[in-house]
């Protein structure tokens, strides 16, 4: 991704947020790296989404790993599609407490979309570390445990939210 136009601050100051959006959308199309995504996210924080023609969407990212770089990428890649993503990212590995606690920040945030992105190595280490040595029954049991964890998470979310849900297990 090439550097952002040097006149972006002037466009922001002039209130030409549609021109800023066009620049950010073009930048996002150039396969940005993490640093570039952070630059784009920083500019997004300076413009009014409605004035830029962006539809605001509240997205909660619940993970069992450090996902901060994912947030900047998500926000950057949403711009060409016309969305201004506001994110909620709780503390490290707080995904289940956030789903269960009725006083948590997740409920206050009221997400429209929830991304449940869990590393398989953390929730089912036997499947990623010793898969080839496992018996079929052990594999089935581990898969059953994962399914139970995900089902419980979905039930906990559905008890209080109708947010769209994306489950990802890399």
Short mmCIF file of N, CA and C in Angstrom, two decimals:
data_model
loop_
_atom_site.label_atom_id
_atom_site.label_comp_id
_atom_site.label_asym_id
_atom_site.label_seq_id
_atom_site.Cartn_x
_atom_site.Cartn_y
_atom_site.Cartn_z
N UNK A 1 0.85 -1.16 0.00
CA UNK A 1 0.00 0.00 0.00
C UNK A 1 0.90 1.23 0.00
N UNK A 2 0.66 2.08 -0.93
CA UNK A 2 1.42 3.33 -0.99
C UNK A 2 0.99 4.23 0.14
N UNK A 3 1.80 5.25 0.40
CA UNK A 3 1.47 6.21 1.46
C UNK A 3 0.17 6.92 1.12
N UNK A 4 -0.55 7.28 2.15
CA UNK A 4 -1.79 8.03 1.95
C UNK A 4 -1.44 9.43 1.43
N UNK A 5 -2.36 10.02 0.72
CA UNK A 5 -2.13 11.36 0.16
C UNK A 5 -1.77 12.35 1.26
N UNK A 6 -0.80 13.20 0.99
CA UNK A 6 -0.39 14.17 2.01
C UNK A 6 -1.45 15.23 2.30
N UNK A 7 -2.42 15.39 1.39
CA UNK A 7 -3.43 16.42 1.61
C UNK A 7 -4.67 15.90 2.36
N UNK A 8 -4.59 14.67 2.90
CA UNK A 8 -5.73 14.14 3.65
C UNK A 8 -6.13 15.03 4.84
N UNK A 9 -5.16 15.56 5.61
CA UNK A 9 -5.57 16.45 6.71
C UNK A 9 -6.36 17.67 6.22
N UNK A 10 -5.98 18.20 5.06
CA UNK A 10 -6.72 19.34 4.51
C UNK A 10 -8.12 18.93 4.08
N UNK A 11 -8.25 17.75 3.49
CA UNK A 11 -9.58 17.26 3.09
C UNK A 11 -10.46 17.03 4.33
N UNK A 12 -9.86 16.50 5.39
CA UNK A 12 -10.60 16.28 6.64
C UNK A 12 -11.04 17.62 7.22
N UNK A 13 -10.11 18.57 7.27
CA UNK A 13 -10.41 19.90 7.83
C UNK A 13 -11.49 20.61 7.02
N UNK A 14 -11.51 20.37 5.71
CA UNK A 14 -12.51 21.00 4.84
C UNK A 14 -13.85 20.27 4.90
N UNK A 15 -13.86 19.13 5.57
CA UNK A 15 -15.11 18.38 5.68
C UNK A 15 -15.42 17.54 4.45
N UNK A 16 -14.45 17.32 3.58
CA UNK A 16 -14.66 16.53 2.36
C UNK A 16 -14.42 15.05 2.69
N UNK A 17 -15.29 14.51 3.50
CA UNK A 17 -15.11 13.15 3.98
C UNK A 17 -15.34 12.10 2.90
N UNK A 18 -16.12 12.44 1.88
CA UNK A 18 -16.30 11.49 0.77
C UNK A 18 -14.99 11.32 0.00
N UNK A 19 -14.24 12.41 -0.18
CA UNK A 19 -12.94 12.31 -0.85
C UNK A 19 -11.97 11.49 0.01
N UNK A 20 -12.05 11.68 1.32
CA UNK A 20 -11.20 10.90 2.23
C UNK A 20 -11.57 9.43 2.13
N UNK A 21 -12.86 9.15 2.11
CA UNK A 21 -13.31 7.75 1.98
C UNK A 21 -12.78 7.14 0.69
N UNK A 22 -12.86 7.87 -0.40
CA UNK A 22 -12.38 7.34 -1.68
C UNK A 22 -10.89 7.02 -1.60
N UNK A 23 -10.12 7.88 -0.96
CA UNK A 23 -8.69 7.63 -0.79
C UNK A 23 -8.44 6.40 0.08
N UNK A 24 -9.19 6.28 1.16
CA UNK A 24 -9.02 5.13 2.05
C UNK A 24 -9.44 3.83 1.37
N UNK A 25 -10.51 3.89 0.57
CA UNK A 25 -10.96 2.69 -0.15
C UNK A 25 -9.91 2.25 -1.15
N UNK A 26 -9.30 3.20 -1.83
CA UNK A 26 -8.24 2.86 -2.79
C UNK A 26 -7.05 2.26 -2.05
N UNK A 27 -6.70 2.85 -0.92
CA UNK A 27 -5.57 2.34 -0.14
C UNK A 27 -5.85 0.92 0.35
N UNK A 28 -7.08 0.65 0.74
CA UNK A 28 -7.45 -0.68 1.24
C UNK A 28 -7.40 -1.73 0.14
N UNK A 29 -7.54 -1.31 -1.09
CA UNK A 29 -7.53 -2.24 -2.22
C UNK A 29 -6.13 -2.67 -2.61
N UNK A 30 -5.11 -2.02 -2.05
CA UNK A 30 -3.73 -2.30 -2.41
C UNK A 30 -3.05 -3.32 -1.51
N UNK A 31 -3.78 -4.26 -0.94
CA UNK A 31 -3.22 -5.28 -0.04
C UNK A 31 -2.36 -4.65 1.05
N UNK A 32 -3.00 -3.91 1.95
CA UNK A 32 -2.24 -3.18 2.97
C UNK A 32 -1.59 -4.10 4.00
N UNK A 33 -0.45 -3.65 4.53
CA UNK A 33 0.18 -4.36 5.63
C UNK A 33 -0.39 -3.82 6.95
N UNK A 34 0.06 -4.37 8.06
CA UNK A 34 -0.49 -4.00 9.36
C UNK A 34 -0.31 -2.52 9.65
N UNK A 35 0.87 -1.99 9.37
CA UNK A 35 1.14 -0.57 9.63
C UNK A 35 0.21 0.31 8.80
N UNK A 36 0.01 -0.05 7.54
CA UNK A 36 -0.88 0.73 6.68
C UNK A 36 -2.32 0.67 7.19
N UNK A 37 -2.73 -0.49 7.67
CA UNK A 37 -4.09 -0.61 8.23
C UNK A 37 -4.26 0.30 9.44
N UNK A 38 -3.24 0.40 10.25
CA UNK A 38 -3.31 1.30 11.40
C UNK A 38 -3.39 2.76 10.96
N UNK A 39 -2.69 3.12 9.87
CA UNK A 39 -2.78 4.48 9.35
C UNK A 39 -4.20 4.77 8.86
N UNK A 40 -4.77 3.83 8.11
CA UNK A 40 -6.13 3.99 7.61
C UNK A 40 -7.11 4.11 8.78
N UNK A 41 -6.97 3.24 9.77
CA UNK A 41 -7.86 3.29 10.94
C UNK A 41 -7.74 4.63 11.66
N UNK A 42 -6.53 5.17 11.73
CA UNK A 42 -6.34 6.47 12.36
C UNK A 42 -7.08 7.57 11.62
N UNK A 43 -7.07 7.50 10.31
CA UNK A 43 -7.80 8.50 9.51
C UNK A 43 -9.30 8.29 9.68
N UNK A 44 -9.74 7.04 9.71
CA UNK A 44 -11.17 6.77 9.91
C UNK A 44 -11.68 7.39 11.20
N UNK A 45 -10.84 7.41 12.22
CA UNK A 45 -11.24 8.00 13.50
C UNK A 45 -11.44 9.51 13.42
N UNK A 46 -10.96 10.13 12.35
CA UNK A 46 -11.03 11.58 12.21
C UNK A 46 -12.18 12.06 11.33
N UNK A 47 -12.92 11.13 10.73
CA UNK A 47 -14.00 11.55 9.83
C UNK A 47 -15.36 11.11 10.37
N UNK A 48 -16.38 11.76 9.87
CA UNK A 48 -17.75 11.40 10.21
C UNK A 48 -18.22 10.33 9.23
N UNK A 49 -18.55 9.14 9.68
CA UNK A 49 -18.95 8.07 8.76
C UNK A 49 -20.12 8.46 7.86
N UNK A 50 -21.12 9.11 8.42
CA UNK A 50 -22.29 9.49 7.61
C UNK A 50 -21.90 10.46 6.51
N UNK A 51 -21.07 11.45 6.83
CA UNK A 51 -20.62 12.42 5.83
C UNK A 51 -19.78 11.75 4.74
N UNK A 52 -19.12 10.67 5.11
CA UNK A 52 -18.28 9.94 4.15
C UNK A 52 -19.09 8.92 3.35
N UNK A 53 -20.36 8.78 3.68
CA UNK A 53 -21.19 7.79 2.99
C UNK A 53 -20.94 6.37 3.46
N UNK A 54 -20.44 6.24 4.68
CA UNK A 54 -20.17 4.92 5.26
C UNK A 54 -21.29 4.54 6.23
N UNK A 55 -21.67 3.29 6.21
CA UNK A 55 -22.67 2.78 7.12
C UNK A 55 -21.98 2.27 8.38
N UNK A 56 -22.31 2.83 9.55
CA UNK A 56 -21.68 2.36 10.79
C UNK A 56 -22.14 0.95 11.17
N UNK A 57 -21.19 0.13 11.59
CA UNK A 57 -21.49 -1.23 12.05
C UNK A 57 -20.65 -1.49 13.30
N UNK A 58 -21.31 -1.96 14.35
CA UNK A 58 -20.62 -2.31 15.60
C UNK A 58 -20.27 -3.81 15.58
N UNK A 59 -18.97 -4.09 15.64
CA UNK A 59 -18.48 -5.47 15.56
C UNK A 59 -17.69 -5.79 16.82
N UNK A 60 -18.09 -6.86 17.49
CA UNK A 60 -17.33 -7.36 18.64
C UNK A 60 -16.46 -8.51 18.16
N UNK A 61 -15.20 -8.49 18.55
CA UNK A 61 -14.26 -9.55 18.18
C UNK A 61 -13.87 -10.26 19.47
N UNK A 62 -14.35 -11.49 19.61
CA UNK A 62 -14.08 -12.29 20.82
C UNK A 62 -13.10 -13.39 20.45
N UNK A 63 -11.96 -13.39 21.13
CA UNK A 63 -10.90 -14.34 20.79
C UNK A 63 -10.25 -14.93 22.04
N UNK A 64 -9.44 -15.94 21.81
CA UNK A 64 -8.61 -16.48 22.87
C UNK A 64 -7.13 -16.25 22.55
N UNK A 65 -6.88 -15.19 21.81
CA UNK A 65 -5.52 -14.76 21.47
C UNK A 65 -5.52 -13.23 21.34
N UNK A 66 -4.35 -12.64 21.16
CA UNK A 66 -4.24 -11.20 21.00
C UNK A 66 -4.63 -10.83 19.58
N UNK A 67 -5.71 -10.09 19.41
CA UNK A 67 -6.27 -9.85 18.08
C UNK A 67 -6.24 -8.39 17.64
N UNK A 68 -5.51 -7.55 18.34
CA UNK A 68 -5.51 -6.13 18.00
C UNK A 68 -5.17 -5.86 16.53
N UNK A 69 -4.17 -6.52 15.92
CA UNK A 69 -3.90 -6.26 14.50
C UNK A 69 -5.09 -6.62 13.60
N UNK A 70 -5.87 -7.60 13.99
CA UNK A 70 -7.05 -7.98 13.22
C UNK A 70 -8.06 -6.84 13.15
N UNK A 71 -8.19 -6.08 14.21
CA UNK A 71 -9.16 -4.99 14.26
C UNK A 71 -8.85 -3.93 13.21
N UNK A 72 -7.60 -3.52 13.11
CA UNK A 72 -7.23 -2.52 12.11
C UNK A 72 -7.47 -3.04 10.70
N UNK A 73 -7.14 -4.30 10.46
CA UNK A 73 -7.38 -4.90 9.14
C UNK A 73 -8.87 -4.94 8.83
N UNK A 74 -9.66 -5.35 9.78
CA UNK A 74 -11.11 -5.40 9.60
C UNK A 74 -11.68 -4.02 9.25
N UNK A 75 -11.28 -3.03 10.01
CA UNK A 75 -11.77 -1.66 9.76
C UNK A 75 -11.34 -1.17 8.39
N UNK A 76 -10.11 -1.45 8.00
CA UNK A 76 -9.60 -1.01 6.71
C UNK A 76 -10.33 -1.69 5.56
N UNK A 77 -10.48 -2.99 5.65
CA UNK A 77 -11.09 -3.74 4.56
C UNK A 77 -12.60 -3.50 4.42
N UNK A 78 -13.22 -2.93 5.44
CA UNK A 78 -14.65 -2.63 5.38
C UNK A 78 -14.94 -1.37 4.56
N UNK A 79 -13.97 -0.49 4.46
CA UNK A 79 -14.19 0.80 3.79
C UNK A 79 -14.61 0.64 2.33
N UNK A 80 -13.93 -0.17 1.51
CA UNK A 80 -14.37 -0.29 0.11
C UNK A 80 -15.80 -0.82 -0.04
N UNK A 81 -16.28 -1.55 0.96
CA UNK A 81 -17.65 -2.06 0.93
C UNK A 81 -18.65 -1.06 1.49
N UNK A 82 -18.17 0.08 1.97
CA UNK A 82 -19.06 1.13 2.45
C UNK A 82 -19.41 1.06 3.92
N UNK A 83 -18.58 0.41 4.71
CA UNK A 83 -18.86 0.28 6.14
C UNK A 83 -17.80 0.97 6.99
N UNK A 84 -18.24 1.56 8.07
CA UNK A 84 -17.34 2.12 9.09
C UNK A 84 -17.49 1.23 10.32
N UNK A 85 -16.50 0.43 10.56
CA UNK A 85 -16.54 -0.54 11.64
C UNK A 85 -16.07 0.10 12.94
N UNK A 86 -16.89 -0.01 13.96
CA UNK A 86 -16.49 0.32 15.33
C UNK A 86 -16.37 -1.02 16.04
N UNK A 87 -15.25 -1.23 16.72
CA UNK A 87 -15.01 -2.55 17.30
C UNK A 87 -15.00 -2.54 18.81
N UNK A 88 -15.32 -3.70 19.33
CA UNK A 88 -15.19 -3.98 20.75
C UNK A 88 -14.30 -5.20 20.86
N UNK A 89 -13.19 -5.06 21.57
CA UNK A 89 -12.25 -6.15 21.75
C UNK A 89 -11.93 -6.24 23.24
N UNK A 90 -12.49 -7.25 23.92
CA UNK A 90 -12.23 -7.37 25.36
C UNK A 90 -10.80 -7.82 25.64
N UNK A 91 -10.48 -7.93 26.90
CA UNK A 91 -9.15 -8.38 27.31
C UNK A 91 -8.84 -9.77 26.82
N UNK A 92 -7.57 -10.13 26.93
CA UNK A 92 -7.08 -11.42 26.46
C UNK A 92 -7.89 -12.57 27.03
N UNK A 93 -8.39 -13.43 26.14
CA UNK A 93 -9.09 -14.67 26.48
C UNK A 93 -10.32 -14.46 27.36
N UNK A 94 -10.97 -13.33 27.19
CA UNK A 94 -12.18 -13.03 27.97
C UNK A 94 -13.46 -13.28 27.16
N UNK A 95 -13.37 -14.08 26.13
CA UNK A 95 -14.50 -14.26 25.23
C UNK A 95 -15.71 -14.89 25.93
N UNK A 96 -15.53 -15.93 26.71
CA UNK A 96 -16.68 -16.56 27.36
C UNK A 96 -17.21 -15.70 28.51
N UNK A 97 -16.37 -15.14 29.38
CA UNK A 97 -16.92 -14.24 30.41
C UNK A 97 -17.72 -13.09 29.81
N UNK A 98 -17.28 -12.58 28.67
CA UNK A 98 -18.01 -11.49 28.03
C UNK A 98 -19.39 -11.94 27.57
N UNK A 99 -19.49 -13.17 27.13
CA UNK A 99 -20.79 -13.69 26.69
C UNK A 99 -21.73 -13.96 27.85
N UNK A 100 -21.17 -14.30 29.01
CA UNK A 100 -21.99 -14.72 30.15
C UNK A 100 -22.35 -13.60 31.12
N UNK A 101 -21.49 -12.62 31.29
CA UNK A 101 -21.66 -11.57 32.31
C UNK A 101 -22.64 -10.51 31.83
N UNK A 102 -23.76 -10.35 32.54
CA UNK A 102 -24.75 -9.36 32.11
C UNK A 102 -24.34 -7.93 32.40
N UNK A 103 -23.19 -7.73 33.06
CA UNK A 103 -22.66 -6.39 33.33
C UNK A 103 -21.41 -6.09 32.49
N UNK A 104 -21.13 -6.91 31.51
CA UNK A 104 -19.90 -6.76 30.74
C UNK A 104 -19.99 -5.64 29.71
N UNK A 105 -18.85 -5.26 29.21
CA UNK A 105 -18.78 -4.23 28.18
C UNK A 105 -19.41 -4.65 26.87
N UNK A 106 -19.41 -5.95 26.60
CA UNK A 106 -19.99 -6.45 25.35
C UNK A 106 -21.47 -6.09 25.25
N UNK A 107 -22.19 -6.28 26.31
CA UNK A 107 -23.63 -5.96 26.29
C UNK A 107 -23.86 -4.47 26.16
N UNK A 108 -23.05 -3.68 26.82
CA UNK A 108 -23.16 -2.23 26.70
C UNK A 108 -22.86 -1.79 25.28
N UNK A 109 -21.89 -2.41 24.65
CA UNK A 109 -21.51 -2.11 23.27
C UNK A 109 -22.64 -2.44 22.30
N UNK A 110 -23.43 -3.45 22.60
CA UNK A 110 -24.56 -3.89 21.76
C UNK A 110 -24.13 -4.13 20.31
N UNK A 111 -23.31 -5.14 20.09
CA UNK A 111 -22.79 -5.38 18.74
C UNK A 111 -23.89 -5.79 17.76
N UNK A 112 -23.68 -5.42 16.51
CA UNK A 112 -24.54 -5.89 15.43
C UNK A 112 -23.98 -7.18 14.84
N UNK A 113 -22.67 -7.33 14.98
CA UNK A 113 -21.97 -8.52 14.50
C UNK A 113 -21.01 -8.97 15.60
N UNK A 114 -20.95 -10.28 15.83
CA UNK A 114 -19.99 -10.85 16.77
C UNK A 114 -19.13 -11.84 16.00
N UNK A 115 -17.82 -11.64 16.09
CA UNK A 115 -16.87 -12.58 15.50
C UNK A 115 -16.28 -13.38 16.65
N UNK A 116 -16.56 -14.66 16.66
CA UNK A 116 -16.00 -15.57 17.66
C UNK A 116 -14.87 -16.31 16.97
N UNK A 117 -13.64 -15.90 17.26
CA UNK A 117 -12.46 -16.40 16.57
C UNK A 117 -11.56 -17.08 17.59
N UNK A 118 -11.62 -18.39 17.64
CA UNK A 118 -10.91 -19.15 18.67
C UNK A 118 -9.84 -20.04 18.05
N UNK A 119 -8.64 -19.96 18.61
CA UNK A 119 -7.58 -20.85 18.16
C UNK A 119 -7.86 -22.27 18.63
N UNK A 120 -7.90 -23.16 17.70
CA UNK A 120 -8.18 -24.56 18.01
C UNK A 120 -7.14 -25.14 18.95
N UNK A 121 -5.91 -24.70 18.82
CA UNK A 121 -4.84 -25.20 19.67
C UNK A 121 -5.09 -24.93 21.15
N UNK A 122 -5.85 -23.90 21.44
CA UNK A 122 -6.14 -23.55 22.83
C UNK A 122 -7.33 -24.32 23.38
N UNK A 123 -8.34 -24.55 22.56
CA UNK A 123 -9.53 -25.23 23.07
C UNK A 123 -9.50 -26.74 22.86
N UNK A 124 -8.63 -27.21 21.96
CA UNK A 124 -8.50 -28.66 21.74
C UNK A 124 -7.06 -28.98 21.35
N UNK A 125 -6.13 -28.83 22.29
CA UNK A 125 -4.72 -29.01 21.96
C UNK A 125 -4.38 -30.40 21.41
N UNK A 126 -5.10 -31.41 21.83
CA UNK A 126 -4.78 -32.76 21.34
C UNK A 126 -4.98 -32.87 19.83
N UNK A 127 -5.94 -32.13 19.29
CA UNK A 127 -6.20 -32.21 17.85
C UNK A 127 -5.11 -31.53 17.02
N UNK A 128 -4.42 -30.58 17.60
CA UNK A 128 -3.38 -29.89 16.84
C UNK A 128 -1.97 -30.36 17.18
N UNK A 129 -1.80 -30.97 18.34
CA UNK A 129 -0.45 -31.35 18.76
C UNK A 129 -0.16 -32.85 18.61
N UNK A 130 -1.19 -33.66 18.70
CA UNK A 130 -0.93 -35.11 18.64
C UNK A 130 -2.01 -35.84 17.84
N UNK A 131 -2.53 -35.19 16.82
CA UNK A 131 -3.63 -35.75 16.04
C UNK A 131 -3.31 -37.14 15.49
N UNK A 132 -2.14 -37.30 14.92
CA UNK A 132 -1.80 -38.58 14.27
C UNK A 132 -1.70 -39.74 15.24
N UNK A 133 -1.48 -39.46 16.50
CA UNK A 133 -1.37 -40.55 17.48
C UNK A 133 -2.70 -40.82 18.20
N UNK A 134 -3.72 -40.04 17.91
CA UNK A 134 -5.01 -40.22 18.58
C UNK A 134 -5.81 -41.36 17.97
N UNK A 135 -6.55 -42.03 18.81
CA UNK A 135 -7.50 -43.05 18.34
C UNK A 135 -8.76 -42.34 17.87
N UNK A 136 -9.51 -43.00 17.03
CA UNK A 136 -10.74 -42.42 16.50
C UNK A 136 -11.67 -41.93 17.61
N UNK A 137 -11.77 -42.70 18.68
CA UNK A 137 -12.66 -42.32 19.79
C UNK A 137 -12.17 -41.04 20.46
N UNK A 138 -10.84 -40.88 20.56
CA UNK A 138 -10.29 -39.66 21.16
C UNK A 138 -10.56 -38.44 20.28
N UNK A 139 -10.44 -38.64 18.98
CA UNK A 139 -10.72 -37.55 18.03
C UNK A 139 -12.20 -37.15 18.14
N UNK A 140 -13.06 -38.16 18.15
CA UNK A 140 -14.49 -37.88 18.26
C UNK A 140 -14.82 -37.16 19.56
N UNK A 141 -14.17 -37.56 20.65
CA UNK A 141 -14.42 -36.92 21.95
C UNK A 141 -13.96 -35.46 21.93
N UNK A 142 -12.79 -35.21 21.34
CA UNK A 142 -12.28 -33.83 21.27
C UNK A 142 -13.18 -32.97 20.41
N UNK A 143 -13.64 -33.51 19.29
CA UNK A 143 -14.56 -32.76 18.42
C UNK A 143 -15.86 -32.49 19.16
N UNK A 144 -16.33 -33.46 19.92
CA UNK A 144 -17.55 -33.26 20.72
C UNK A 144 -17.38 -32.16 21.75
N UNK A 145 -16.20 -32.11 22.37
CA UNK A 145 -15.93 -31.06 23.36
C UNK A 145 -15.92 -29.68 22.70
N UNK A 146 -15.31 -29.58 21.53
CA UNK A 146 -15.29 -28.32 20.80
C UNK A 146 -16.71 -27.90 20.45
N UNK A 147 -17.49 -28.83 19.95
CA UNK A 147 -18.87 -28.53 19.58
C UNK A 147 -19.65 -28.04 20.79
N UNK A 148 -19.43 -28.64 21.93
CA UNK A 148 -20.11 -28.20 23.16
C UNK A 148 -19.71 -26.79 23.55
N UNK A 149 -18.42 -26.49 23.46
CA UNK A 149 -17.93 -25.14 23.78
C UNK A 149 -18.60 -24.12 22.87
N UNK A 150 -18.61 -24.39 21.57
CA UNK A 150 -19.20 -23.46 20.60
C UNK A 150 -20.71 -23.34 20.81
N UNK A 151 -21.38 -24.45 21.03
CA UNK A 151 -22.82 -24.41 21.29
C UNK A 151 -23.14 -23.58 22.53
N UNK A 152 -22.35 -23.75 23.58
CA UNK A 152 -22.56 -22.97 24.81
C UNK A 152 -22.34 -21.49 24.56
N UNK A 153 -21.33 -21.16 23.77
CA UNK A 153 -21.08 -19.75 23.45
C UNK A 153 -22.24 -19.17 22.65
N UNK A 154 -22.74 -19.91 21.69
CA UNK A 154 -23.87 -19.43 20.89
C UNK A 154 -25.11 -19.27 21.75
N UNK A 155 -25.38 -20.23 22.62
CA UNK A 155 -26.52 -20.12 23.54
C UNK A 155 -26.41 -18.88 24.43
N UNK A 156 -25.19 -18.66 24.96
CA UNK A 156 -24.98 -17.50 25.83
C UNK A 156 -25.22 -16.20 25.07
N UNK A 157 -24.76 -16.12 23.84
CA UNK A 157 -24.99 -14.91 23.04
C UNK A 157 -26.47 -14.75 22.72
N UNK A 158 -27.10 -15.82 22.30
CA UNK A 158 -28.50 -15.74 21.90
C UNK A 158 -29.44 -15.45 23.07
N UNK A 159 -28.98 -15.64 24.28
CA UNK A 159 -29.81 -15.34 25.45
C UNK A 159 -30.08 -13.85 25.56
N UNK A 160 -29.25 -13.02 24.93
CA UNK A 160 -29.43 -11.57 25.07
C UNK A 160 -29.22 -10.78 23.77
N UNK A 161 -28.83 -11.45 22.68
CA UNK A 161 -28.52 -10.71 21.45
C UNK A 161 -28.97 -11.45 20.21
N UNK A 162 -29.35 -10.67 19.21
CA UNK A 162 -29.68 -11.22 17.90
C UNK A 162 -28.60 -10.84 16.87
N UNK A 163 -27.42 -10.44 17.36
CA UNK A 163 -26.32 -10.04 16.48
C UNK A 163 -25.97 -11.16 15.52
N UNK A 164 -25.55 -10.79 14.33
CA UNK A 164 -25.04 -11.79 13.40
C UNK A 164 -23.77 -12.38 14.01
N UNK A 165 -23.56 -13.67 13.79
CA UNK A 165 -22.44 -14.36 14.42
C UNK A 165 -21.59 -15.04 13.36
N UNK A 166 -20.30 -14.82 13.46
CA UNK A 166 -19.32 -15.52 12.62
C UNK A 166 -18.41 -16.30 13.55
N UNK A 167 -18.35 -17.61 13.36
CA UNK A 167 -17.48 -18.46 14.17
C UNK A 167 -16.33 -18.91 13.28
N UNK A 168 -15.11 -18.72 13.77
CA UNK A 168 -13.92 -19.09 13.03
C UNK A 168 -12.96 -19.82 13.97
N UNK A 169 -12.52 -20.99 13.53
CA UNK A 169 -11.58 -21.79 14.33
C UNK A 169 -10.33 -22.06 13.49
N UNK A 170 -9.37 -21.12 13.49
CA UNK A 170 -8.16 -21.36 12.67
C UNK A 170 -7.28 -22.43 13.29
#
